[in-house]
PDB file of C-alpha atoms in Angstrom:
ATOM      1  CA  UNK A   1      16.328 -15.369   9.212  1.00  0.00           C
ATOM      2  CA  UNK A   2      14.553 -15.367  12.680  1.00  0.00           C
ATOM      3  CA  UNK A   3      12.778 -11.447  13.658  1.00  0.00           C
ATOM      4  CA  UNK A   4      15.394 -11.304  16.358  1.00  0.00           C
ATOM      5  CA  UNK A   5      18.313 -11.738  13.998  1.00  0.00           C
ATOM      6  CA  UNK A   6      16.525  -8.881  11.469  1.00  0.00           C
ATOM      7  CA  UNK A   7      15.621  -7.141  14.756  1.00  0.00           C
ATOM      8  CA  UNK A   8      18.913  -7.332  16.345  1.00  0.00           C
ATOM      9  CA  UNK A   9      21.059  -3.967  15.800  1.00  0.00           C
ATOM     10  CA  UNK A  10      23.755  -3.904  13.213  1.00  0.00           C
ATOM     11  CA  UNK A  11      27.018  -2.817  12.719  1.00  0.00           C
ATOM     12  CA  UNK A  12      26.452  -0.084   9.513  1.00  0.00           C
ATOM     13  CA  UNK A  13      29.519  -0.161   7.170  1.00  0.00           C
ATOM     14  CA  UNK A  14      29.343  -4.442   7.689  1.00  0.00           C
ATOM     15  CA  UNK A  15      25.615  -4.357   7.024  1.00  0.00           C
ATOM     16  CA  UNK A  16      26.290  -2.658   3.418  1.00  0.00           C
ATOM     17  CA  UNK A  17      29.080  -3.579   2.841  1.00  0.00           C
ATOM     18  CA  UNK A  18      29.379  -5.555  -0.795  1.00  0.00           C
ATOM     19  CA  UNK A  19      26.397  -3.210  -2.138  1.00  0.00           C
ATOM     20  CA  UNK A  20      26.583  -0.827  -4.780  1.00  0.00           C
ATOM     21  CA  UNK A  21      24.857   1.330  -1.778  1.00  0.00           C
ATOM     22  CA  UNK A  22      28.183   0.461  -0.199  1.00  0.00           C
ATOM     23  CA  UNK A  23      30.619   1.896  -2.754  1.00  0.00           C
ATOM     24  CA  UNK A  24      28.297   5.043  -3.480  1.00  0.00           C
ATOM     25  CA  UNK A  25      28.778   6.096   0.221  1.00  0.00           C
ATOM     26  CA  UNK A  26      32.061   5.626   1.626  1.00  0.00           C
ATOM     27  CA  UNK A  27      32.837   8.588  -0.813  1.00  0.00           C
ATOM     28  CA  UNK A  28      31.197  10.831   1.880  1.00  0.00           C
ATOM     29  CA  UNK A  29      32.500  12.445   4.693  1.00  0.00           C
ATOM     30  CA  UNK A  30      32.153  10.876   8.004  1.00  0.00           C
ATOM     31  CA  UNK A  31      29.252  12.272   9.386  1.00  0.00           C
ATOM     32  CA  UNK A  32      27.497  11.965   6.272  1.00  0.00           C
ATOM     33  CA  UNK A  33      28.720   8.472   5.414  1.00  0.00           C
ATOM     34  CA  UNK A  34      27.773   7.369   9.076  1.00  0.00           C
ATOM     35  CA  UNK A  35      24.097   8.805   8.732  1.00  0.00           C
ATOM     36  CA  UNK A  36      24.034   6.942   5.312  1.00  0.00           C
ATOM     37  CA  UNK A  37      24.793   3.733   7.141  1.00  0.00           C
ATOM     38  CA  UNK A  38      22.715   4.171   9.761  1.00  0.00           C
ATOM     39  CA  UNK A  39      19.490   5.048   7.436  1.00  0.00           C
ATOM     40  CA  UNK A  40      20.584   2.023   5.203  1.00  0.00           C
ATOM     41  CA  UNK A  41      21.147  -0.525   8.230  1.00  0.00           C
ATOM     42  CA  UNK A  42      17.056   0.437   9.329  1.00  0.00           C
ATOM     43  CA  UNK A  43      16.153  -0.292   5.791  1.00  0.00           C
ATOM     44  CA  UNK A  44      17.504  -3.414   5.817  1.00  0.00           C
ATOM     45  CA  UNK A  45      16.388  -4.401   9.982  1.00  0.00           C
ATOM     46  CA  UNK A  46      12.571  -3.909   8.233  1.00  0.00           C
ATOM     47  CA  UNK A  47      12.771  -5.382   5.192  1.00  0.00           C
ATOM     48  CA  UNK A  48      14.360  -8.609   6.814  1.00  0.00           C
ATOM     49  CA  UNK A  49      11.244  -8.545   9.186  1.00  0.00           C
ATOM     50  CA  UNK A  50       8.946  -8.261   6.305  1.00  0.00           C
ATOM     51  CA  UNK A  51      10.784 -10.841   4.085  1.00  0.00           C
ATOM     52  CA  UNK A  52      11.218 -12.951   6.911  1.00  0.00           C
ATOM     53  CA  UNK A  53       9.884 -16.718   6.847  1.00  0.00           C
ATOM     54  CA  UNK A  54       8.033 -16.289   9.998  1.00  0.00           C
ATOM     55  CA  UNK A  55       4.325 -15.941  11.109  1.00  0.00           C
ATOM     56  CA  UNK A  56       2.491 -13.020   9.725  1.00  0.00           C
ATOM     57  CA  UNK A  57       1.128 -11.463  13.622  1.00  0.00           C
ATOM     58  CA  UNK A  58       4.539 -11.737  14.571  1.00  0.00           C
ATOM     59  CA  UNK A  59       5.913  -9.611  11.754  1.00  0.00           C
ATOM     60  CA  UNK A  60       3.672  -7.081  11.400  1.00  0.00           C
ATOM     61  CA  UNK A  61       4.252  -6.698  15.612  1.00  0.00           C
ATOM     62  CA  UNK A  62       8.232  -6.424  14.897  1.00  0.00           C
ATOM     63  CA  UNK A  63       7.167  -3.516  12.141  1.00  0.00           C
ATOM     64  CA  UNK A  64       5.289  -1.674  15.034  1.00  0.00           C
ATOM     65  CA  UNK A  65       7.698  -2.028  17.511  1.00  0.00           C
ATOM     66  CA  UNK A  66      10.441  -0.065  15.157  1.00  0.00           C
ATOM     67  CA  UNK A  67       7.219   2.427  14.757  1.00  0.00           C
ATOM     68  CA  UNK A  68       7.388   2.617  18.302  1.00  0.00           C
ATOM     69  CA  UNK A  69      11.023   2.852  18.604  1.00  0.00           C
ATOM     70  CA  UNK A  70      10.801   5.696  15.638  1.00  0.00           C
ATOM     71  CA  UNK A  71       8.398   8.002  17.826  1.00  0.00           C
ATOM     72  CA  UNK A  72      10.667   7.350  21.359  1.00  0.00           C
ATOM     73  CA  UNK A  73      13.542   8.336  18.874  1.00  0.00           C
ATOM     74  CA  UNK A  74      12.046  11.454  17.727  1.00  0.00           C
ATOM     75  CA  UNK A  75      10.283  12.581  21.463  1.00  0.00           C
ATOM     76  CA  UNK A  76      13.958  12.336  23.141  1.00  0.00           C
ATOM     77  CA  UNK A  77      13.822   8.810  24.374  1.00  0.00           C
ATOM     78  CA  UNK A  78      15.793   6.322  21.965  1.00  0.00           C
ATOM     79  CA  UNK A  79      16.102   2.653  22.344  1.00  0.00           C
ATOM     80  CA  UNK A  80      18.974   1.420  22.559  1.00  0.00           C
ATOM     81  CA  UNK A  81      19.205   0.428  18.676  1.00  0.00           C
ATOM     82  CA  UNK A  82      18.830   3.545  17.930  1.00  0.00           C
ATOM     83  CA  UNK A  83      20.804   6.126  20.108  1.00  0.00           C
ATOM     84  CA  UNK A  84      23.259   6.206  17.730  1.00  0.00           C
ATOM     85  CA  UNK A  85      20.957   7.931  15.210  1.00  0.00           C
ATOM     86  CA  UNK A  86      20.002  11.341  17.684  1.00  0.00           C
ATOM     87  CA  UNK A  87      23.201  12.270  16.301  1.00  0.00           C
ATOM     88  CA  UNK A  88      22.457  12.066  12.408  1.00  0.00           C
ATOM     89  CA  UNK A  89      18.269  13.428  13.252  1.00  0.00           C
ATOM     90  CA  UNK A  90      19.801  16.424  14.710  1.00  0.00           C
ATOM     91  CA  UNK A  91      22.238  17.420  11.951  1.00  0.00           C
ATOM     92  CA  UNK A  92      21.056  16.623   8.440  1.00  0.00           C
ATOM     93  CA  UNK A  93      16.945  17.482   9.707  1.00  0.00           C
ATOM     94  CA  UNK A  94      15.849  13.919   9.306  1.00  0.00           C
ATOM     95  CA  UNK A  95      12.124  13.415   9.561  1.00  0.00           C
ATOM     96  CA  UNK A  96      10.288  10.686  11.256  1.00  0.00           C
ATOM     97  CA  UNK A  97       7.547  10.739   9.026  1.00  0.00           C
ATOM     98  CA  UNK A  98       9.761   9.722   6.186  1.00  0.00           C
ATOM     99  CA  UNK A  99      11.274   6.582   8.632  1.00  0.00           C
ATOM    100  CA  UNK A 100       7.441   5.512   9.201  1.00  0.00           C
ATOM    101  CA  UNK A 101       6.871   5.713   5.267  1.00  0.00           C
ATOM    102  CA  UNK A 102       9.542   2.941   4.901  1.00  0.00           C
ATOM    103  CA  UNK A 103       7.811   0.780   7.414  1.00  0.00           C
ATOM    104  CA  UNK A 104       4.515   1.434   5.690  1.00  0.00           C
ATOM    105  CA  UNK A 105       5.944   0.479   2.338  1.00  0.00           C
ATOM    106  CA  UNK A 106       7.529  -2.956   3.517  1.00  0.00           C
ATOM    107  CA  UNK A 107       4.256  -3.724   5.745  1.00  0.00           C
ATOM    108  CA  UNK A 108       2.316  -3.832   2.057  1.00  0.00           C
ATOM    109  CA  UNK A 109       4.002  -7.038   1.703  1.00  0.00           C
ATOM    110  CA  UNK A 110       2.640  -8.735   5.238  1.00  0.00           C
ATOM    111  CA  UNK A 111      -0.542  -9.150   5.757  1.00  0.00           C
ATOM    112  CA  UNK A 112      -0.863 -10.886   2.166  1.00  0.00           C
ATOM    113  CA  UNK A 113       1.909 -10.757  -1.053  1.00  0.00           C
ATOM    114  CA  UNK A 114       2.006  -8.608  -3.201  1.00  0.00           C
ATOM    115  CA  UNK A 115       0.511  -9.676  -6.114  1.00  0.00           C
ATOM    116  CA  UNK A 116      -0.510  -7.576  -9.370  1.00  0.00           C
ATOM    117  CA  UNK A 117      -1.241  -4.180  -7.747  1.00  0.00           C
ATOM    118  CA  UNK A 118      -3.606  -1.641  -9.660  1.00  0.00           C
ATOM    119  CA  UNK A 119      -0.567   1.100 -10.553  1.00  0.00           C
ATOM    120  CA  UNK A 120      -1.528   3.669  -8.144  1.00  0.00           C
ATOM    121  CA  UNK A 121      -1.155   1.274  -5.582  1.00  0.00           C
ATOM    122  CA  UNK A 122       2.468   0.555  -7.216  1.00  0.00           C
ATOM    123  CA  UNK A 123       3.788   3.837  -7.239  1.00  0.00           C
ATOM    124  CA  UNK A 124       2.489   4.453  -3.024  1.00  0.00           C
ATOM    125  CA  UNK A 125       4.978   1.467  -2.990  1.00  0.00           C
ATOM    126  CA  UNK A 126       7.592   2.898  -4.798  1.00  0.00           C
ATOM    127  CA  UNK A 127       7.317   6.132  -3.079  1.00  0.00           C
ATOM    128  CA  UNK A 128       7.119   4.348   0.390  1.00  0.00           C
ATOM    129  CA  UNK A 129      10.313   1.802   0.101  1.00  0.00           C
ATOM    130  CA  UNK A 130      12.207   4.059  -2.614  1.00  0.00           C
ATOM    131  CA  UNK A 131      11.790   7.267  -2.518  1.00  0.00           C
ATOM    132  CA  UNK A 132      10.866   8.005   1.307  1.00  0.00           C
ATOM    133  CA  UNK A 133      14.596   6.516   1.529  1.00  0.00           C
ATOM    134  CA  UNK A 134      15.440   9.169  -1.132  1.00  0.00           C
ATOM    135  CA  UNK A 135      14.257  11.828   1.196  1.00  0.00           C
ATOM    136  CA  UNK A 136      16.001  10.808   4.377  1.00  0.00           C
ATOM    137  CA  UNK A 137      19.336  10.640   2.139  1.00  0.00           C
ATOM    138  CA  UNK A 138      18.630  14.239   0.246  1.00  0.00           C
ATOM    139  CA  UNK A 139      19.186  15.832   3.529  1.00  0.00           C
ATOM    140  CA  UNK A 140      22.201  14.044   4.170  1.00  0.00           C
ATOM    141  CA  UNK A 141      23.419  15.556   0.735  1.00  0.00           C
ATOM    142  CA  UNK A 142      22.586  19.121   1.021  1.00  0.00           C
ATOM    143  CA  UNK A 143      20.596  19.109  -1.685  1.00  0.00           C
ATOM    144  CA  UNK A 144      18.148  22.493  -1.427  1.00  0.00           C
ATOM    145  CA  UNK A 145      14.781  21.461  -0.482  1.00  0.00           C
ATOM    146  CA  UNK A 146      12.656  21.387  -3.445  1.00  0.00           C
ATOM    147  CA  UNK A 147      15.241  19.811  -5.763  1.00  0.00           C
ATOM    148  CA  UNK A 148      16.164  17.270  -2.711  1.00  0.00           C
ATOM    149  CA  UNK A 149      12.484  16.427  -2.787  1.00  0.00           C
ATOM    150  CA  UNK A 150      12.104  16.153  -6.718  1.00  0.00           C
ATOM    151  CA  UNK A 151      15.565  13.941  -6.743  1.00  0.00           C
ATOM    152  CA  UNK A 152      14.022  11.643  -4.567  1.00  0.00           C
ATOM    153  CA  UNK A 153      10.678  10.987  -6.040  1.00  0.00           C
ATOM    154  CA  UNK A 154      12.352  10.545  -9.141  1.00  0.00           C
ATOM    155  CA  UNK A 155      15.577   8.611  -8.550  1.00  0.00           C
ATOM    156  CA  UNK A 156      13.681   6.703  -5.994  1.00  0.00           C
ATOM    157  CA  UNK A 157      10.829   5.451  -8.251  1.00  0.00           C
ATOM    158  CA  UNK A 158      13.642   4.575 -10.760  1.00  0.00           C
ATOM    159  CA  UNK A 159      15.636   2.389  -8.804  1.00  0.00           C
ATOM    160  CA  UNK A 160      13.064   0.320  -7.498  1.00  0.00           C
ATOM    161  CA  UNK A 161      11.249   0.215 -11.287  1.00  0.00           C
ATOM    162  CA  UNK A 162      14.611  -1.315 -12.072  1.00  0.00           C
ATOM    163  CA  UNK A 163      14.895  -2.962  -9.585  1.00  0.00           C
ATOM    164  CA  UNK A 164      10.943  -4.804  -9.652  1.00  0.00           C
ATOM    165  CA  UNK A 165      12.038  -5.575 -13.693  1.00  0.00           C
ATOM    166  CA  UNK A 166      15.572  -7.270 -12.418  1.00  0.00           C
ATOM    167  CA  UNK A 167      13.763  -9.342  -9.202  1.00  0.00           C
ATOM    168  CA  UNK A 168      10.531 -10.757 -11.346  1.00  0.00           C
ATOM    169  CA  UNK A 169      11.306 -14.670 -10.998  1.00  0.00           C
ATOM    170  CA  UNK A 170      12.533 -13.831  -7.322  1.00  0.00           C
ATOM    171  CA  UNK A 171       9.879 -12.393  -6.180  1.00  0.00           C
ATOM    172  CA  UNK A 172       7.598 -14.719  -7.709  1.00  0.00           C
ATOM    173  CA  UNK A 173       9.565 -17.235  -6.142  1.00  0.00           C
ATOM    174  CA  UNK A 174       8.501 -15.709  -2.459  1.00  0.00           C
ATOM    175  CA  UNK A 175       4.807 -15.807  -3.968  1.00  0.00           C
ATOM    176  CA  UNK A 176       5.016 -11.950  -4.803  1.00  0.00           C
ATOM    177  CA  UNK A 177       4.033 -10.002  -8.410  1.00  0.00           C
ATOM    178  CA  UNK A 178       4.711  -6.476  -8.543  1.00  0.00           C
ATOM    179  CA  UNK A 179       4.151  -6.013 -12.066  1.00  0.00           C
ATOM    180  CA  UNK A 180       0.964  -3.661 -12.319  1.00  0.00           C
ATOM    181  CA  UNK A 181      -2.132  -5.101 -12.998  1.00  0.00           C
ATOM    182  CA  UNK A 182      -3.217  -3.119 -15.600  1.00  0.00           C
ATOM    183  CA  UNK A 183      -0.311  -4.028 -17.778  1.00  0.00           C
ATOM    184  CA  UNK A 184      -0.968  -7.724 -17.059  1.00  0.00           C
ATOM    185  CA  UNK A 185      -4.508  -6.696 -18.633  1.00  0.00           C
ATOM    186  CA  UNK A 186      -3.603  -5.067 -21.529  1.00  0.00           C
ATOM    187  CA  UNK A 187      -0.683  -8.002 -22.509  1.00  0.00           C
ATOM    188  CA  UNK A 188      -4.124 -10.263 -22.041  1.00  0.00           C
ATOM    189  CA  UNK A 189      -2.757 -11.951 -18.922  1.00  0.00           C
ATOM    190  CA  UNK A 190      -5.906 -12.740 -16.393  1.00  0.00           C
ATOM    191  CA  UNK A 191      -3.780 -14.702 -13.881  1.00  0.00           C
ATOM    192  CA  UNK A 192      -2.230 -12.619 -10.586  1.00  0.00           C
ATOM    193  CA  UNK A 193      -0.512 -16.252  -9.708  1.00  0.00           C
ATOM    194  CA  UNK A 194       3.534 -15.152  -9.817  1.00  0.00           C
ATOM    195  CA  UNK A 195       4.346 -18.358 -10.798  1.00  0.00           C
ATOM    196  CA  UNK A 196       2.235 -18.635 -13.871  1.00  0.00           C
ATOM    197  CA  UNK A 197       2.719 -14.671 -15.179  1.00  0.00           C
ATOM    198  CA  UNK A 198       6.452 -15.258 -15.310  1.00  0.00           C
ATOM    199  CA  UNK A 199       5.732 -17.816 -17.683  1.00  0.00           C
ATOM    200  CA  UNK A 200       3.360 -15.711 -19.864  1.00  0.00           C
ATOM    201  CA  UNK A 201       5.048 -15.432 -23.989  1.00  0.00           C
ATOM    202  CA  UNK A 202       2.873 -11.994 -23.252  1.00  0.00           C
ATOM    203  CA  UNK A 203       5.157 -11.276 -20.778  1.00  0.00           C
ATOM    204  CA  UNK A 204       7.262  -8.490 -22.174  1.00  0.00           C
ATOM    205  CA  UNK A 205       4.490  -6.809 -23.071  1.00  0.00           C
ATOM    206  CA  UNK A 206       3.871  -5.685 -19.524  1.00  0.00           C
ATOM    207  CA  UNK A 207       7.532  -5.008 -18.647  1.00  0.00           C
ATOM    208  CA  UNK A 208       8.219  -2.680 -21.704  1.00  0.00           C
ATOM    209  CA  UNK A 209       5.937   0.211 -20.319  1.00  0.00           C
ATOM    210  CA  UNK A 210       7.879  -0.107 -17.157  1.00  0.00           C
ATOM    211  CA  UNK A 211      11.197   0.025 -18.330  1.00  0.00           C
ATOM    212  CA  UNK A 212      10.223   3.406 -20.100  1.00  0.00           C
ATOM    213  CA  UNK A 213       8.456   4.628 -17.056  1.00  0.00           C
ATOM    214  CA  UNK A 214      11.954   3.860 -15.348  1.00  0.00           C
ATOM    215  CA  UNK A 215      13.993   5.271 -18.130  1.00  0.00           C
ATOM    216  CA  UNK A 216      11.540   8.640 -17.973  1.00  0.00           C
ATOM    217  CA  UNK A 217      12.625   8.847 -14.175  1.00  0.00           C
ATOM    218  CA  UNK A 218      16.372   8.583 -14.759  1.00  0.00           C
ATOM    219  CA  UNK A 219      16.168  11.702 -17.278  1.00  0.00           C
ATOM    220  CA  UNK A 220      14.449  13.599 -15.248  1.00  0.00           C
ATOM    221  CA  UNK A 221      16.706  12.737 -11.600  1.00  0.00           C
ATOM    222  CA  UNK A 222      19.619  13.588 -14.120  1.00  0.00           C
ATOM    223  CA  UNK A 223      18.139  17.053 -15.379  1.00  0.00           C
ATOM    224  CA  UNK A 224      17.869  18.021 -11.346  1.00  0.00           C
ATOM    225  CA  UNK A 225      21.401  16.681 -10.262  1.00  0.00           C
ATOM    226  CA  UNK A 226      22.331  18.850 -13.346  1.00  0.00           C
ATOM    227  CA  UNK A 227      21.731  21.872 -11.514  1.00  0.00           C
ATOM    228  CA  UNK A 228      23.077  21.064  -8.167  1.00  0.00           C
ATOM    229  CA  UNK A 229      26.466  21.096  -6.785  1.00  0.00           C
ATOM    230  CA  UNK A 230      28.655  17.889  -8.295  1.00  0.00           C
ATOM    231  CA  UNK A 231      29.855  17.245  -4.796  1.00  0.00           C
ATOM    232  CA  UNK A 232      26.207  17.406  -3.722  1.00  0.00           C
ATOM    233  CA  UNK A 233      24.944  14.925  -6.125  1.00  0.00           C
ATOM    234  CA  UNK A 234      27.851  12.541  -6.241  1.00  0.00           C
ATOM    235  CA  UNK A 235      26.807   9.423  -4.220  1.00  0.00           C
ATOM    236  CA  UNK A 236      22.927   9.694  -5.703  1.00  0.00           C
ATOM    237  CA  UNK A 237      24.655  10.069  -9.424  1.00  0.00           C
ATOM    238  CA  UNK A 238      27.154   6.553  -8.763  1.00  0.00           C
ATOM    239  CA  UNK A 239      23.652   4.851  -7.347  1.00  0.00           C
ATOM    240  CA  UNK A 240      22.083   6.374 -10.760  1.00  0.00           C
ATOM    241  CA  UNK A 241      24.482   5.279 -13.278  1.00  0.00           C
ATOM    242  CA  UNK A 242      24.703   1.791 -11.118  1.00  0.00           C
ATOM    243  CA  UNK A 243      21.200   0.938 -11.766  1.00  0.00           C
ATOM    244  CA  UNK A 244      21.110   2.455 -14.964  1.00  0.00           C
ATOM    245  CA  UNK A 245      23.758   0.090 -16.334  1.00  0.00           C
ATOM    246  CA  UNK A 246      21.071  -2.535 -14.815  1.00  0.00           C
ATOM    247  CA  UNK A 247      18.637  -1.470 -16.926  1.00  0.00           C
ATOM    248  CA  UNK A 248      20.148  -1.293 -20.139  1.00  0.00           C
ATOM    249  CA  UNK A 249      21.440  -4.518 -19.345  1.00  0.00           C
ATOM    250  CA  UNK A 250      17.808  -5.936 -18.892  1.00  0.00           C
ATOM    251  CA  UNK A 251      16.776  -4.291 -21.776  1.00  0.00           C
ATOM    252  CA  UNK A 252      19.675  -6.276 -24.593  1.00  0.00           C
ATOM    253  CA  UNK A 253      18.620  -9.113 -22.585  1.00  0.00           C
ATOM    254  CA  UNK A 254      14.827  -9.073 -22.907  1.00  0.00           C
ATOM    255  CA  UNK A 255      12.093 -10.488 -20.714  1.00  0.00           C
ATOM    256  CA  UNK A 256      10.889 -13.634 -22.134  1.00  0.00           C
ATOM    257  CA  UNK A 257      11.830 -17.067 -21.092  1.00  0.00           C
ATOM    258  CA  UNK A 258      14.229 -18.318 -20.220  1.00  0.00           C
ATOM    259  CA  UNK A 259      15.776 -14.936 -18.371  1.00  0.00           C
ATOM    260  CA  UNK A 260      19.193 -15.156 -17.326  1.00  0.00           C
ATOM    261  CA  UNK A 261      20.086 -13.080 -14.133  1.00  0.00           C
ATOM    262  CA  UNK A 262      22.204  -9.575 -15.084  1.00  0.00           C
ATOM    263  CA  UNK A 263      24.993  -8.231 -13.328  1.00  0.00           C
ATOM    264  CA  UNK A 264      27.053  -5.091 -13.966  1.00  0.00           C
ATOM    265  CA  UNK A 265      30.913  -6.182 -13.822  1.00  0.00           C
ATOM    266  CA  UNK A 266      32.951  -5.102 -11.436  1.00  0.00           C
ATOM    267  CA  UNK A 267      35.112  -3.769 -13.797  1.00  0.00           C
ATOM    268  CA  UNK A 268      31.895  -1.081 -15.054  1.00  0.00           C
ATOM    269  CA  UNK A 269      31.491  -0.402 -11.294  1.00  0.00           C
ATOM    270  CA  UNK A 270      34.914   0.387 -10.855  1.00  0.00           C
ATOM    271  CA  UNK A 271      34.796   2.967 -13.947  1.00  0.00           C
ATOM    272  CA  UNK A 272      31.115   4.658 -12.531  1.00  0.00           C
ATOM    273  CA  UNK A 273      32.815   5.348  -9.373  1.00  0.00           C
ATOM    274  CA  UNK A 274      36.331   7.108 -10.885  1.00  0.00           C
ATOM    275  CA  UNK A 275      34.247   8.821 -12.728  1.00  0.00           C
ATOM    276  CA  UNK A 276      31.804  10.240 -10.078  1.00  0.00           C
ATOM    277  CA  UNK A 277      33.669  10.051  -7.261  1.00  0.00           C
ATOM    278  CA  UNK A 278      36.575  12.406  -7.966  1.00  0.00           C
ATOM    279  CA  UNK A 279      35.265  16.194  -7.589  1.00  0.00           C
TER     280      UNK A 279
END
């Protein structure tokens, strides 16, 4: 994909459509559903620029030009790409700083790939492609502040746990390792090259830790949409139970060789969403 395909603005609903992000918010009411479209259409205009095949300088300008176009946004002036969002800033209390995060979080992957971060370097990244997007949604909710906030460090930092244990022969296949290096360490694995970790018998060993950290994060984004209004927490609970399914699913599976790719059936989709949907 060229940056001026990634670049170029979207339509929302076709940009997600076919995602589990998809099903999880056209349960919302229109003004919500539109600002969830609109927040997940910029998540995926950046991370096409920072997966992108094309020259590092020229991706890391396209990330500071949607910087750019983030601060006209929010001091009255929108481009053009994003006029339609004044509308969603203004009524759910959107916050640019939380927009920037996301940039900052799929930037980490431009200058060099990702390989083996140290795990508080993992969890910035989490918090920065995961959970900042788990702030911008909160408000779109109506979650109350402090349980909005909590919902999205933890749900956030879930999904994208799950989500780094699904994507490991992917990602090493774009020369990236996300596993943390101090679990490579402790599994006795020296080597940070992608292609050579995924091959690691010791492998497991490193991914085990991670699927309880992401299994800790799930109980505890559960526990707060407990407490909150079921209408409230009914897209972020369909995303939960989504990913969750992934994980268990990863987990019967297993991480050594060879790993076959996991997929919830439509079918268990279909169930998750009559069953969360429906106030």
């Amino acid at each position: 994909m060229t940056l001026e395909t990634a670049a170029a603005n979207a339509d929302y609903g076709t940009t997600a459509s076919g995602s589990s992000f998809y099903a999880a918010m056209r349960i919302l009411p229109r003004a919500q559903r539109d600002a969830m479209f609109q927040i997940y259409s910029f998540c995926r205009q950046v991370d096409d620029i920072a997966d992108s095949d094309g020259p590092r300088p020229e991706r890391l300008a396209a990330l500071q030009q949607w910087r750019d176009d983030i601060d006209a946004l929010y001091q009255g002036h929108p481009p053009e790409r994003l006029k339609d969002y004044v509308s969603s800033v203004k009524s759910f209390g959107l916050k640019r700083e939380d927009f920037l995060a996301i940039i900052d979080g799929m930037e980490m992957d431009v200058p060099q790939d990702i390989r083996a971060p140290d795990m508080a370097t993992l969890d910035l990244y989490c918090d920065r492609v995961a959970s900042a997007v788990g702030r911008l949604s909160v408000r779109v909710f109506g979650l109350p502040e402090n349980d909005g906030i909590l919902l999205a460090h933890h749900l956030g930092r879930a999904l994208q746990l799950t989500n780094i244990l699904r994507d490991i022969d992917e990602d090493a296949g774009l020369g990236r390792l996300y596993l943390p290096r101090e679990g490579l360490l402790h599994a006795g694995i020296t080597s940070d090259d992608p292609v050579k970790v995924i091959a690691e018998r010791a492998l497991p060993k490193v991914c085990v830790p991670l699927v309880e950290r992401a299994k800790s994060h799930f109980e505890q984004s559960d526990a707060i949409m407990k407490r909150n209004s079921r209408r409230a927490v009914r897209a972020p609970r369909i995303m939960s139970k989504y990913y969750r399914a992934i994980l268990e699913l990863l987990i019967i599976r297993g991480f050594a060789v060879p790993r076959e790719p996991v997929r919830v059936h439509k079918w268990a989709k279909i169930a998750i969403l009559l069953r969360y949907a429906i106030i």
